Structure formats: C-alpha cells, structure tokens
Coordinates of N, CA and C in Angstrom, one line a residue:
M25 N -12.0 -14.2 19.3 CA -12.2 -15.1 18.2 C -11.4 -14.6 17.0
R26 N -10.7 -15.6 16.3 CA -9.9 -15.2 15.1 C -10.8 -15.0 13.9
R27 N -10.5 -14.0 13.1 CA -11.3 -13.8 11.9 C -10.8 -14.7 10.8
Q28 N -11.7 -15.1 9.9 CA -11.3 -15.9 8.8 C -10.6 -15.0 7.7
R29 N -9.5 -15.4 7.3 CA -8.7 -14.6 6.3 C -9.2 -15.0 4.9
P30 N -9.2 -14.0 4.0 CA -9.6 -14.3 2.6 C -8.6 -15.3 1.9
L31 N -9.0 -15.9 0.9 CA -8.2 -16.9 0.2 C -6.9 -16.3 -0.4
H32 N -6.9 -15.1 -0.9 CA -5.7 -14.5 -1.5 C -4.7 -14.2 -0.4
E33 N -5.1 -13.9 0.8 CA -4.1 -13.7 1.9 C -3.5 -15.0 2.3
K34 N -4.2 -16.1 2.3 CA -3.7 -17.4 2.6 C -2.6 -17.8 1.5
I35 N -3.0 -17.6 0.3 CA -2.1 -17.9 -0.8 C -0.8 -17.1 -0.8
V36 N -0.9 -15.9 -0.5 CA 0.3 -15.0 -0.3 C 1.2 -15.5 0.8
S37 N 0.6 -15.9 1.9 CA 1.4 -16.3 3.1 C 2.1 -17.7 2.8
V38 N 1.4 -18.6 2.1 CA 2.0 -19.8 1.7 C 3.1 -19.6 0.7
F39 N 2.9 -18.8 -0.2 CA 4.0 -18.5 -1.2 C 5.2 -17.8 -0.5
T40 N 4.9 -17.0 0.5 CA 6.0 -16.3 1.2 C 6.8 -17.4 2.0
Y41 N 6.1 -18.3 2.7 CA 6.8 -19.4 3.4 C 7.6 -20.2 2.4
L42 N 7.1 -20.5 1.2 CA 7.8 -21.4 0.3 C 9.0 -20.6 -0.2
M43 N 8.9 -19.4 -0.5 CA 10.1 -18.6 -1.0 C 11.2 -18.5 0.1
A44 N 10.7 -18.4 1.4 CA 11.7 -18.4 2.5 C 12.4 -19.7 2.6
A45 N 11.7 -20.8 2.4 CA 12.3 -22.1 2.4 C 13.2 -22.3 1.2
V46 N 12.9 -21.7 0.1 CA 13.8 -21.8 -1.1 C 15.1 -21.1 -0.8
Y47 N 15.1 -19.9 -0.1 CA 16.3 -19.2 0.2 C 17.1 -20.0 1.2
V48 N 16.5 -20.7 2.1 CA 17.3 -21.5 3.1 C 17.9 -22.7 2.3
L49 N 17.1 -23.4 1.5 CA 17.7 -24.5 0.8 C 18.8 -24.1 -0.2
V50 N 18.6 -23.0 -0.9 CA 19.7 -22.6 -1.8 C 21.0 -22.2 -1.0
G51 N 20.8 -21.6 0.1 CA 21.9 -21.3 1.0 C 22.7 -22.6 1.5
I52 N 21.9 -23.6 1.9 CA 22.5 -24.8 2.3 C 23.2 -25.5 1.1
G53 N 22.5 -25.4 -0.1 CA 23.1 -26.0 -1.3 C 24.4 -25.4 -1.7
I54 N 24.5 -24.0 -1.6 CA 25.7 -23.3 -1.9 C 26.9 -23.8 -0.9
I55 N 26.5 -23.9 0.3 CA 27.5 -24.3 1.3 C 28.0 -25.7 1.1
A56 N 27.0 -26.6 0.9 CA 27.3 -28.1 0.9 C 27.7 -28.6 -0.4
A57 N 27.4 -28.0 -1.5 CA 27.6 -28.5 -2.8 C 29.1 -28.6 -3.1
P58 N 29.6 -29.7 -3.6 CA 31.0 -29.8 -4.0 C 31.4 -29.2 -5.3
V59 N 30.5 -28.4 -5.9 CA 30.7 -27.8 -7.2 C 31.8 -26.8 -7.1
N60 N 32.7 -26.8 -8.1 CA 33.8 -25.8 -8.1 C 33.2 -24.5 -8.9
T61 N 32.9 -23.5 -8.2 CA 32.4 -22.3 -8.8 C 33.5 -21.2 -9.0
G62 N 34.7 -21.5 -8.6 CA 35.7 -20.5 -8.8 C 35.8 -19.5 -7.7
L63 N 34.9 -19.6 -6.7 CA 34.9 -18.7 -5.6 C 35.7 -19.4 -4.4
P64 N 36.3 -18.6 -3.6 CA 36.9 -19.2 -2.4 C 35.9 -19.8 -1.5
D65 N 36.2 -20.8 -0.7 CA 35.3 -21.4 0.2 C 34.7 -20.4 1.2
S66 N 35.5 -19.5 1.7 CA 35.0 -18.5 2.6 C 33.9 -17.6 2.0
I67 N 34.0 -17.3 0.8 CA 32.9 -16.5 0.1 C 31.7 -17.3 0.0
K68 N 31.8 -18.6 -0.4 CA 30.7 -19.5 -0.6 C 30.0 -19.6 0.7
I69 N 30.7 -19.8 1.8 CA 30.1 -20.0 3.1 C 29.4 -18.7 3.6
A70 N 30.0 -17.6 3.3 CA 29.4 -16.3 3.7 C 28.1 -16.0 2.9
F71 N 28.2 -16.3 1.6 CA 27.0 -16.1 0.8 C 25.9 -17.0 1.1
G72 N 26.2 -18.3 1.3 CA 25.2 -19.3 1.8 C 24.6 -19.0 3.1
S73 N 25.4 -18.5 4.0 CA 24.9 -18.1 5.4 C 24.0 -16.9 5.3
L74 N 24.3 -16.0 4.4 CA 23.5 -14.8 4.3 C 22.1 -15.2 3.7
L75 N 22.1 -16.1 2.7 CA 20.8 -16.6 2.2 C 20.0 -17.3 3.2
I76 N 20.7 -18.1 4.1 CA 19.9 -18.9 5.1 C 19.3 -17.9 6.1
L77 N 20.1 -16.9 6.5 CA 19.6 -15.9 7.5 C 18.5 -15.1 6.9
Y78 N 18.6 -14.7 5.6 CA 17.5 -14.0 5.0 C 16.2 -14.8 4.9
G79 N 16.4 -16.1 4.6 CA 15.2 -17.0 4.6 C 14.5 -17.1 5.9
V80 N 15.3 -17.2 7.0 CA 14.8 -17.3 8.3 C 14.1 -16.0 8.7
F81 N 14.7 -14.9 8.3 CA 14.1 -13.6 8.5 C 12.8 -13.4 7.9
R82 N 12.7 -13.9 6.6 CA 11.4 -13.8 5.9 C 10.3 -14.7 6.6
M83 N 10.8 -15.9 7.1 CA 9.8 -16.8 7.8 C 9.3 -16.1 9.0
V84 N 10.2 -15.6 9.8 CA 9.8 -14.9 11.1 C 8.8 -13.7 10.8
R85 N 9.2 -13.0 9.7 CA 8.4 -11.8 9.4 C 6.9 -12.2 9.0
V86 N 6.8 -13.2 8.1 CA 5.5 -13.6 7.7 C 4.7 -14.3 8.8
Y87 N 5.4 -14.9 9.7 CA 4.8 -15.5 10.9 C 4.2 -14.4 11.8
K88 N 4.9 -13.4 12.0 CA 4.4 -12.3 12.8 C 3.3 -11.5 12.2
Q89 N 3.3 -11.4 10.9 CA 2.3 -10.7 10.1 C 1.0 -11.5 10.1
T90 N 1.1 -12.8 9.9 CA -0.1 -13.6 9.7 C -0.6 -14.1 11.1
G91 N 0.3 -14.4 12.0 CA -0.1 -14.9 13.3 C -0.5 -16.4 13.2
D92 N 0.1 -17.1 12.1 CA -0.2 -18.5 12.0 C 0.5 -19.4 13.0

C-alpha cells in the first residue's frame, strides 16, 4: 500500500514538474523563435537543445523520486 505524502512534498514535486516544463518550453522557444539575437543558428539550436534535455532530465528525476 502506498503511503500518503505530506502536502509540502506534493507542492515541491508539482513545482519541480513545472520548472522542468519551463526549461523545455524555453528551449523550444529559443530554437523556434525568429528573433535575431546576434547568435549563429547553430549556437541557438545547441543551447535550446541543452535546455530541452535538461528539462526532460529533471522530469525523469522527479518521476523516479516521487514514483508518481
């Protein structure tokens, strides 16, 4: 039987999921946005990809920790 988690643990896991989603969305935004940042496209794609991978890593990590 699964134990009931305290409210603060639930809040922390929800916040962690939200922050991971923010990393993924910012990474997609950097790659897809037509804004001229002065950076070469290859750098924008690399940085956006790293943010996406980091967001996915955080999601997987919190999923393993909480077992949700």
